[in-house]
Amino acid sequence: GDSVTQMEGPVTLSEEAFLTINCTYTATGYPSLFWYVQYPGEGLQLLLKATKADDKGSNKGFEATYRKETTSFHLEKGSVQVSDSAVYFCALRVGGSSGGSYIPTFGRGTSLIVHP
Amino acid sequence: KAGVTQTPRYLIKTRGQQVTLSCSPISGHRSVSWYQQTPGQGLQFLFEYFSETQRNKGNFPGRFSGRQFSNSRSEMNVSTLELGDSALYLCASSLGAGGLDEQFFGPGTRLTVL
């Protein structure tokens, strides 16, 4: 079946450090890939997405590139802030969009802690 | 525009009991999906409802069930609770029966089974 593997956390960084959170996947079919963020006490929020190979998703300074050859979708940010402290989830979906059948698959999440 | 709301936010039950969780989607959204989040298994898809019909179902036992009402509000029921059912249950809504990029998540209901 489909699966998503994320690096285990917590990842602890100082403010303005460079961030990389690794994500690799296995999927039957051609997936769309997503990064979600969950702040303490809140639900998940879509951070960015990519729907085909070599696409780069970006939002709020975060970036991730869909690498089909390495089945990866690593999350990066050049300079993290304390407010970026949260749990980050990599996810995939194979199948059609509206009206289609799909089962979303999530990684286990990576906790990021940013110190001032 | 109000977001997805879930009630109750916290719940404590004992083994063998049953529980019903409620989710009110964003106004105008017709699809509601449910997820279970645990430290051991991470975030797992339970099921999705669209226009009162179950569209997709994850790999969970029949003790987990749901329904959706004509106003798109959804309830999830877990019968014969087990300790392993302790989790954060998340609800997400979307306009159509769409994918992850169209879903908006609620804050969750924290269920503790003693």
PDB file of N, CA, C and O in Angstrom, chain A residues 34 36 38 41-46 49 51 89 91-93 96-108, chain B residues 9 33 35 37 39-43 45 48 55-58 88 90 96-103 105-107:
ATOM      1  N   PHE A  34       1.761  16.689  -0.434  1.00  0.00           N
ATOM      2  CA  PHE A  34       1.347  17.820   0.391  1.00  0.00           C
ATOM      3  C   PHE A  34       2.216  17.920   1.642  1.00  0.00           C
ATOM      4  O   PHE A  34       2.711  16.910   2.141  1.00  0.00           O
ATOM      5  N   TYR A  36       1.454  19.586   5.434  1.00  0.00           N
ATOM      6  CA  TYR A  36       0.512  20.225   6.340  1.00  0.00           C
ATOM      7  C   TYR A  36       1.259  20.656   7.595  1.00  0.00           C
ATOM      8  O   TYR A  36       2.263  20.041   7.979  1.00  0.00           O
ATOM      9  N   GLN A  38       0.600  21.732  11.794  1.00  0.00           N
ATOM     10  CA  GLN A  38      -0.342  21.724  12.911  1.00  0.00           C
ATOM     11  C   GLN A  38       0.264  22.503  14.073  1.00  0.00           C
ATOM     12  O   GLN A  38       1.225  22.061  14.693  1.00  0.00           O
ATOM     13  N   GLY A  41      -2.788  22.985  19.619  1.00  0.00           N
ATOM     14  CA  GLY A  41      -4.200  23.215  19.896  1.00  0.00           C
ATOM     15  C   GLY A  41      -5.051  23.503  18.675  1.00  0.00           C
ATOM     16  O   GLY A  41      -6.235  23.829  18.814  1.00  0.00           O
ATOM     17  N   GLU A  42      -4.476  23.394  17.505  1.00  0.00           N
ATOM     18  CA  GLU A  42      -5.228  23.698  16.282  1.00  0.00           C
ATOM     19  C   GLU A  42      -5.277  22.486  15.344  1.00  0.00           C
ATOM     20  O   GLU A  42      -4.559  21.508  15.523  1.00  0.00           O
ATOM     21  N   GLY A  43      -6.141  22.585  14.354  1.00  0.00           N
ATOM     22  CA  GLY A  43      -6.204  21.543  13.342  1.00  0.00           C
ATOM     23  C   GLY A  43      -5.113  21.709  12.306  1.00  0.00           C
ATOM     24  O   GLY A  43      -4.374  22.689  12.315  1.00  0.00           O
ATOM     25  N   LEU A  44      -5.022  20.771  11.405  1.00  0.00           N
ATOM     26  CA  LEU A  44      -4.018  20.839  10.350  1.00  0.00           C
ATOM     27  C   LEU A  44      -4.372  21.932   9.342  1.00  0.00           C
ATOM     28  O   LEU A  44      -5.543  22.175   9.042  1.00  0.00           O
ATOM     29  N   GLN A  45      -3.330  22.549   8.813  1.00  0.00           N
ATOM     30  CA  GLN A  45      -3.509  23.545   7.759  1.00  0.00           C
ATOM     31  C   GLN A  45      -2.612  23.155   6.591  1.00  0.00           C
ATOM     32  O   GLN A  45      -1.457  22.786   6.796  1.00  0.00           O
ATOM     33  N   LEU A  46      -3.155  23.275   5.386  1.00  0.00           N
ATOM     34  CA  LEU A  46      -2.339  23.005   4.209  1.00  0.00           C
ATOM     35  C   LEU A  46      -1.241  24.060   4.116  1.00  0.00           C
ATOM     36  O   LEU A  46      -1.503  25.258   4.133  1.00  0.00           O
ATOM     37  N   LYS A  49       1.703  22.324  -1.702  1.00  0.00           N
ATOM     38  CA  LYS A  49       1.418  21.088  -2.415  1.00  0.00           C
ATOM     39  C   LYS A  49       2.130  21.077  -3.755  1.00  0.00           C
ATOM     40  O   LYS A  49       2.568  22.124  -4.258  1.00  0.00           O
ATOM     41  N   THR A  51       1.649  18.679  -7.557  1.00  0.00           N
ATOM     42  CA  THR A  51       0.811  17.651  -8.169  1.00  0.00           C
ATOM     43  C   THR A  51       1.515  16.846  -9.249  1.00  0.00           C
ATOM     44  O   THR A  51       0.979  15.833  -9.705  1.00  0.00           O
ATOM     45  N   PHE A  89       3.477  17.676   8.724  1.00  0.00           N
ATOM     46  CA  PHE A  89       3.061  16.382   8.176  1.00  0.00           C
ATOM     47  C   PHE A  89       3.226  16.383   6.664  1.00  0.00           C
ATOM     48  O   PHE A  89       2.738  17.273   5.979  1.00  0.00           O
ATOM     49  N   ALA A  91       2.178  14.311   3.256  1.00  0.00           N
ATOM     50  CA  ALA A  91       1.024  13.473   2.908  1.00  0.00           C
ATOM     51  C   ALA A  91       0.945  13.275   1.409  1.00  0.00           C
ATOM     52  O   ALA A  91       1.498  14.067   0.632  1.00  0.00           O
ATOM     53  N   LEU A  92       0.250  12.236   1.014  1.00  0.00           N
ATOM     54  CA  LEU A  92       0.036  12.005  -0.410  1.00  0.00           C
ATOM     55  C   LEU A  92      -1.394  11.554  -0.656  1.00  0.00           C
ATOM     56  O   LEU A  92      -2.090  11.071   0.233  1.00  0.00           O
ATOM     57  N   ARG A  93      -1.816  11.754  -1.866  1.00  0.00           N
ATOM     58  CA  ARG A  93      -3.112  11.263  -2.300  1.00  0.00           C
ATOM     59  C   ARG A  93      -2.944  10.749  -3.728  1.00  0.00           C
ATOM     60  O   ARG A  93      -2.398  11.435  -4.581  1.00  0.00           O
ATOM     61  N   GLY A  96      -8.402  10.430  -8.260  1.00  0.00           N
ATOM     62  CA  GLY A  96      -9.022  11.607  -8.818  1.00  0.00           C
ATOM     63  C   GLY A  96      -9.367  12.633  -7.768  1.00  0.00           C
ATOM     64  O   GLY A  96      -9.403  12.338  -6.590  1.00  0.00           O
ATOM     65  N   SER A  97      -9.668  13.829  -8.195  1.00  0.00           N
ATOM     66  CA  SER A  97     -10.054  14.893  -7.279  1.00  0.00           C
ATOM     67  C   SER A  97     -11.567  14.850  -7.091  1.00  0.00           C
ATOM     68  O   SER A  97     -12.123  13.809  -6.817  1.00  0.00           O
ATOM     69  N   SER A  98     -12.243  15.955  -7.223  1.00  0.00           N
ATOM     70  CA  SER A  98     -13.664  15.990  -6.888  1.00  0.00           C
ATOM     71  C   SER A  98     -14.439  14.851  -7.539  1.00  0.00           C
ATOM     72  O   SER A  98     -14.405  14.669  -8.743  1.00  0.00           O
ATOM     73  N   GLY A  99     -15.117  14.122  -6.707  1.00  0.00           N
ATOM     74  CA  GLY A  99     -15.923  13.007  -7.194  1.00  0.00           C
ATOM     75  C   GLY A  99     -15.155  11.726  -7.298  1.00  0.00           C
ATOM     76  O   GLY A  99     -15.735  10.660  -7.439  1.00  0.00           O
ATOM     77  N   GLY A 100     -13.832  11.792  -7.209  1.00  0.00           N
ATOM     78  CA  GLY A 100     -13.034  10.590  -7.346  1.00  0.00           C
ATOM     79  C   GLY A 100     -12.884   9.851  -6.040  1.00  0.00           C
ATOM     80  O   GLY A 100     -13.251  10.336  -4.995  1.00  0.00           O
ATOM     81  N   SER A 101     -12.340   8.670  -6.117  1.00  0.00           N
ATOM     82  CA  SER A 101     -12.111   7.851  -4.927  1.00  0.00           C
ATOM     83  C   SER A 101     -10.650   7.971  -4.523  1.00  0.00           C
ATOM     84  O   SER A 101      -9.763   7.866  -5.351  1.00  0.00           O
ATOM     85  N   TYR A 102     -10.383   8.198  -3.272  1.00  0.00           N
ATOM     86  CA  TYR A 102      -9.005   8.345  -2.826  1.00  0.00           C
ATOM     87  C   TYR A 102      -8.928   7.991  -1.355  1.00  0.00           C
ATOM     88  O   TYR A 102      -9.902   8.102  -0.617  1.00  0.00           O
ATOM     89  N   ILE A 103      -7.775   7.568  -0.930  1.00  0.00           N
ATOM     90  CA  ILE A 103      -7.478   7.373   0.488  1.00  0.00           C
ATOM     91  C   ILE A 103      -6.216   8.155   0.769  1.00  0.00           C
ATOM     92  O   ILE A 103      -5.138   7.801   0.283  1.00  0.00           O
ATOM     93  N   PRO A 104      -6.299   9.243   1.527  1.00  0.00           N
ATOM     94  CA  PRO A 104      -5.097  10.019   1.822  1.00  0.00           C
ATOM     95  C   PRO A 104      -4.188   9.289   2.806  1.00  0.00           C
ATOM     96  O   PRO A 104      -4.670   8.586   3.698  1.00  0.00           O
ATOM     97  N   THR A 105      -2.880   9.456   2.622  1.00  0.00           N
ATOM     98  CA  THR A 105      -1.894   8.824   3.489  1.00  0.00           C
ATOM     99  C   THR A 105      -0.979   9.901   4.063  1.00  0.00           C
ATOM    100  O   THR A 105      -0.445  10.712   3.308  1.00  0.00           O
ATOM    101  N   PHE A 106      -0.807   9.873   5.386  1.00  0.00           N
ATOM    102  CA  PHE A 106       0.008  10.866   6.066  1.00  0.00           C
ATOM    103  C   PHE A 106       1.250  10.216   6.678  1.00  0.00           C
ATOM    104  O   PHE A 106       1.221   9.052   7.092  1.00  0.00           O
ATOM    105  N   GLY A 107       2.317  10.988   6.760  1.00  0.00           N
ATOM    106  CA  GLY A 107       3.455  10.605   7.573  1.00  0.00           C
ATOM    107  C   GLY A 107       3.112  10.825   9.036  1.00  0.00           C
ATOM    108  O   GLY A 107       2.064  11.360   9.373  1.00  0.00           O
ATOM    109  N   ARG A 108       4.017  10.414   9.927  1.00  0.00           N
ATOM    110  CA  ARG A 108       3.736  10.489  11.356  1.00  0.00           C
ATOM    111  C   ARG A 108       3.974  11.866  11.957  1.00  0.00           C
ATOM    112  O   ARG A 108       3.686  12.084  13.124  1.00  0.00           O
TER     113      ARG A 108
ATOM    114  N   ARG B   9     -14.742  19.096  22.706  1.00  0.00           N
ATOM    115  CA  ARG B   9     -13.305  19.181  22.475  1.00  0.00           C
ATOM    116  C   ARG B   9     -12.565  18.101  23.258  1.00  0.00           C
ATOM    117  O   ARG B   9     -11.525  17.621  22.810  1.00  0.00           O
ATOM    118  N   SER B  33     -14.696  14.715   6.154  1.00  0.00           N
ATOM    119  CA  SER B  33     -13.827  13.553   6.355  1.00  0.00           C
ATOM    120  C   SER B  33     -13.418  13.469   7.817  1.00  0.00           C
ATOM    121  O   SER B  33     -13.291  14.498   8.493  1.00  0.00           O
ATOM    122  N   TYR B  35     -10.589  11.713  10.648  1.00  0.00           N
ATOM    123  CA  TYR B  35      -9.269  11.131  10.807  1.00  0.00           C
ATOM    124  C   TYR B  35      -9.033  10.821  12.282  1.00  0.00           C
ATOM    125  O   TYR B  35      -9.533  11.518  13.171  1.00  0.00           O
ATOM    126  N   GLN B  37      -5.879  10.503  14.990  1.00  0.00           N
ATOM    127  CA  GLN B  37      -4.474  10.842  15.178  1.00  0.00           C
ATOM    128  C   GLN B  37      -3.982  10.295  16.503  1.00  0.00           C
ATOM    129  O   GLN B  37      -4.498  10.652  17.568  1.00  0.00           O
ATOM    130  N   PRO B  39      -0.147   8.971  18.677  1.00  0.00           N
ATOM    131  CA  PRO B  39       1.319   9.024  18.622  1.00  0.00           C
ATOM    132  C   PRO B  39       1.907   7.799  17.920  1.00  0.00           C
ATOM    133  O   PRO B  39       2.905   7.909  17.215  1.00  0.00           O
ATOM    134  N   GLY B  40       1.279   6.645  18.081  1.00  0.00           N
ATOM    135  CA  GLY B  40       1.838   5.424  17.518  1.00  0.00           C
ATOM    136  C   GLY B  40       1.582   5.248  16.034  1.00  0.00           C
ATOM    137  O   GLY B  40       2.470   4.822  15.286  1.00  0.00           O
ATOM    138  N   GLN B  41       0.396   5.571  15.602  1.00  0.00           N
ATOM    139  CA  GLN B  41       0.003   5.342  14.208  1.00  0.00           C
ATOM    140  C   GLN B  41      -0.041   6.606  13.364  1.00  0.00           C
ATOM    141  O   GLN B  41      -0.211   6.534  12.146  1.00  0.00           O
ATOM    142  N   GLY B  42       0.096   7.740  14.002  1.00  0.00           N
ATOM    143  CA  GLY B  42       0.028   8.988  13.246  1.00  0.00           C
ATOM    144  C   GLY B  42      -1.399   9.313  12.861  1.00  0.00           C
ATOM    145  O   GLY B  42      -2.342   8.974  13.564  1.00  0.00           O
ATOM    146  N   LEU B  43      -1.542   9.934  11.700  1.00  0.00           N
ATOM    147  CA  LEU B  43      -2.846  10.402  11.229  1.00  0.00           C
ATOM    148  C   LEU B  43      -3.389   9.395  10.223  1.00  0.00           C
ATOM    149  O   LEU B  43      -2.772   9.140   9.190  1.00  0.00           O
ATOM    150  N   PHE B  45      -6.840   7.989   7.990  1.00  0.00           N
ATOM    151  CA  PHE B  45      -8.142   8.313   7.412  1.00  0.00           C
ATOM    152  C   PHE B  45      -9.185   7.303   7.856  1.00  0.00           C
ATOM    153  O   PHE B  45      -8.983   6.090   7.738  1.00  0.00           O
ATOM    154  N   GLU B  48     -15.059   9.330   4.620  1.00  0.00           N
ATOM    155  CA  GLU B  48     -15.500  10.606   4.061  1.00  0.00           C
ATOM    156  C   GLU B  48     -16.968  10.504   3.694  1.00  0.00           C
ATOM    157  O   GLU B  48     -17.419   9.488   3.139  1.00  0.00           O
ATOM    158  N   ARG B  55     -18.406   8.090   0.939  1.00  0.00           N
ATOM    159  CA  ARG B  55     -17.722   8.009  -0.343  1.00  0.00           C
ATOM    160  C   ARG B  55     -16.453   7.166  -0.284  1.00  0.00           C
ATOM    161  O   ARG B  55     -16.097   6.502  -1.251  1.00  0.00           O
ATOM    162  N   ASN B  56     -15.749   7.272   0.834  1.00  0.00           N
ATOM    163  CA  ASN B  56     -14.502   6.538   0.993  1.00  0.00           C
ATOM    164  C   ASN B  56     -14.393   6.054   2.424  1.00  0.00           C
ATOM    165  O   ASN B  56     -14.929   6.682   3.341  1.00  0.00           O
ATOM    166  N   LYS B  57     -13.663   4.954   2.601  1.00  0.00           N
ATOM    167  CA  LYS B  57     -13.520   4.397   3.942  1.00  0.00           C
ATOM    168  C   LYS B  57     -12.110   3.879   4.128  1.00  0.00           C
ATOM    169  O   LYS B  57     -11.565   3.212   3.244  1.00  0.00           O
ATOM    170  N   GLY B  58     -11.522   4.193   5.270  1.00  0.00           N
ATOM    171  CA  GLY B  58     -10.202   3.679   5.597  1.00  0.00           C
ATOM    172  C   GLY B  58     -10.296   2.300   6.221  1.00  0.00           C
ATOM    173  O   GLY B  58     -11.370   1.691   6.289  1.00  0.00           O
ATOM    174  N   LEU B  88      -6.811  11.690  19.153  1.00  0.00           N
ATOM    175  CA  LEU B  88      -7.387  12.953  18.711  1.00  0.00           C
ATOM    176  C   LEU B  88      -8.138  12.662  17.415  1.00  0.00           C
ATOM    177  O   LEU B  88      -7.554  12.126  16.468  1.00  0.00           O
ATOM    178  N   LEU B  90      -9.975  14.101  14.252  1.00  0.00           N
ATOM    179  CA  LEU B  90     -10.037  15.314  13.464  1.00  0.00           C
ATOM    180  C   LEU B  90     -11.093  15.191  12.376  1.00  0.00           C
ATOM    181  O   LEU B  90     -11.251  14.139  11.767  1.00  0.00           O
ATOM    182  N   GLY B  96     -16.396  20.011  -2.296  1.00  0.00           N
ATOM    183  CA  GLY B  96     -16.800  18.793  -2.963  1.00  0.00           C
ATOM    184  C   GLY B  96     -16.101  17.612  -2.344  1.00  0.00           C
ATOM    185  O   GLY B  96     -15.379  17.749  -1.356  1.00  0.00           O
ATOM    186  N   ALA B  97     -16.322  16.463  -2.938  1.00  0.00           N
ATOM    187  CA  ALA B  97     -15.630  15.251  -2.478  1.00  0.00           C
ATOM    188  C   ALA B  97     -14.228  15.287  -3.039  1.00  0.00           C
ATOM    189  O   ALA B  97     -13.878  14.551  -3.924  1.00  0.00           O
ATOM    190  N   GLY B  98     -13.437  16.201  -2.527  1.00  0.00           N
ATOM    191  CA  GLY B  98     -12.156  16.484  -3.145  1.00  0.00           C
ATOM    192  C   GLY B  98     -10.981  15.893  -2.427  1.00  0.00           C
ATOM    193  O   GLY B  98     -11.124  15.035  -1.571  1.00  0.00           O
ATOM    194  N   GLY B  99      -9.809  16.358  -2.766  1.00  0.00           N
ATOM    195  CA  GLY B  99      -8.577  15.837  -2.200  1.00  0.00           C
ATOM    196  C   GLY B  99      -8.070  16.656  -1.045  1.00  0.00           C
ATOM    197  O   GLY B  99      -8.740  17.539  -0.537  1.00  0.00           O
ATOM    198  N   LEU B 100      -6.900  16.360  -0.614  1.00  0.00           N
ATOM    199  CA  LEU B 100      -6.335  16.983   0.570  1.00  0.00           C
ATOM    200  C   LEU B 100      -6.168  18.492   0.418  1.00  0.00           C
ATOM    201  O   LEU B 100      -6.201  19.228   1.394  1.00  0.00           O
ATOM    202  N   ASP B 101      -5.957  18.952  -0.784  1.00  0.00           N
ATOM    203  CA  ASP B 101      -5.717  20.377  -0.969  1.00  0.00           C
ATOM    204  C   ASP B 101      -6.976  21.206  -0.812  1.00  0.00           C
ATOM    205  O   ASP B 101      -6.906  22.424  -0.762  1.00  0.00           O
ATOM    206  N   GLU B 102      -8.090  20.570  -0.698  1.00  0.00           N
ATOM    207  CA  GLU B 102      -9.343  21.309  -0.578  1.00  0.00           C
ATOM    208  C   GLU B 102      -9.936  21.202   0.820  1.00  0.00           C
ATOM    209  O   GLU B 102     -11.000  21.744   1.068  1.00  0.00           O
ATOM    210  N   GLN B 103      -9.245  20.508   1.720  1.00  0.00           N
ATOM    211  CA  GLN B 103      -9.814  20.245   3.031  1.00  0.00           C
ATOM    212  C   GLN B 103      -9.378  21.265   4.072  1.00  0.00           C
ATOM    213  O   GLN B 103      -8.235  21.698   4.096  1.00  0.00           O
ATOM    214  N   PHE B 105      -9.372  21.683   8.242  1.00  0.00           N
ATOM    215  CA  PHE B 105      -9.477  20.840   9.427  1.00  0.00           C
ATOM    216  C   PHE B 105      -9.996  21.606  10.638  1.00  0.00           C
ATOM    217  O   PHE B 105      -9.690  22.791  10.827  1.00  0.00           O
ATOM    218  N   GLY B 106     -10.743  20.892  11.469  1.00  0.00           N
ATOM    219  CA  GLY B 106     -11.145  21.411  12.766  1.00  0.00           C
ATOM    220  C   GLY B 106     -10.068  21.153  13.796  1.00  0.00           C
ATOM    221  O   GLY B 106      -9.060  20.508  13.511  1.00  0.00           O
ATOM    222  N   PRO B 107     -10.265  21.659  15.038  1.00  0.00           N
ATOM    223  CA  PRO B 107      -9.255  21.515  16.092  1.00  0.00           C
ATOM    224  C   PRO B 107      -9.208  20.117  16.701  1.00  0.00           C
ATOM    225  O   PRO B 107      -8.252  19.784  17.391  1.00  0.00           O
TER     226      PRO B 107
END
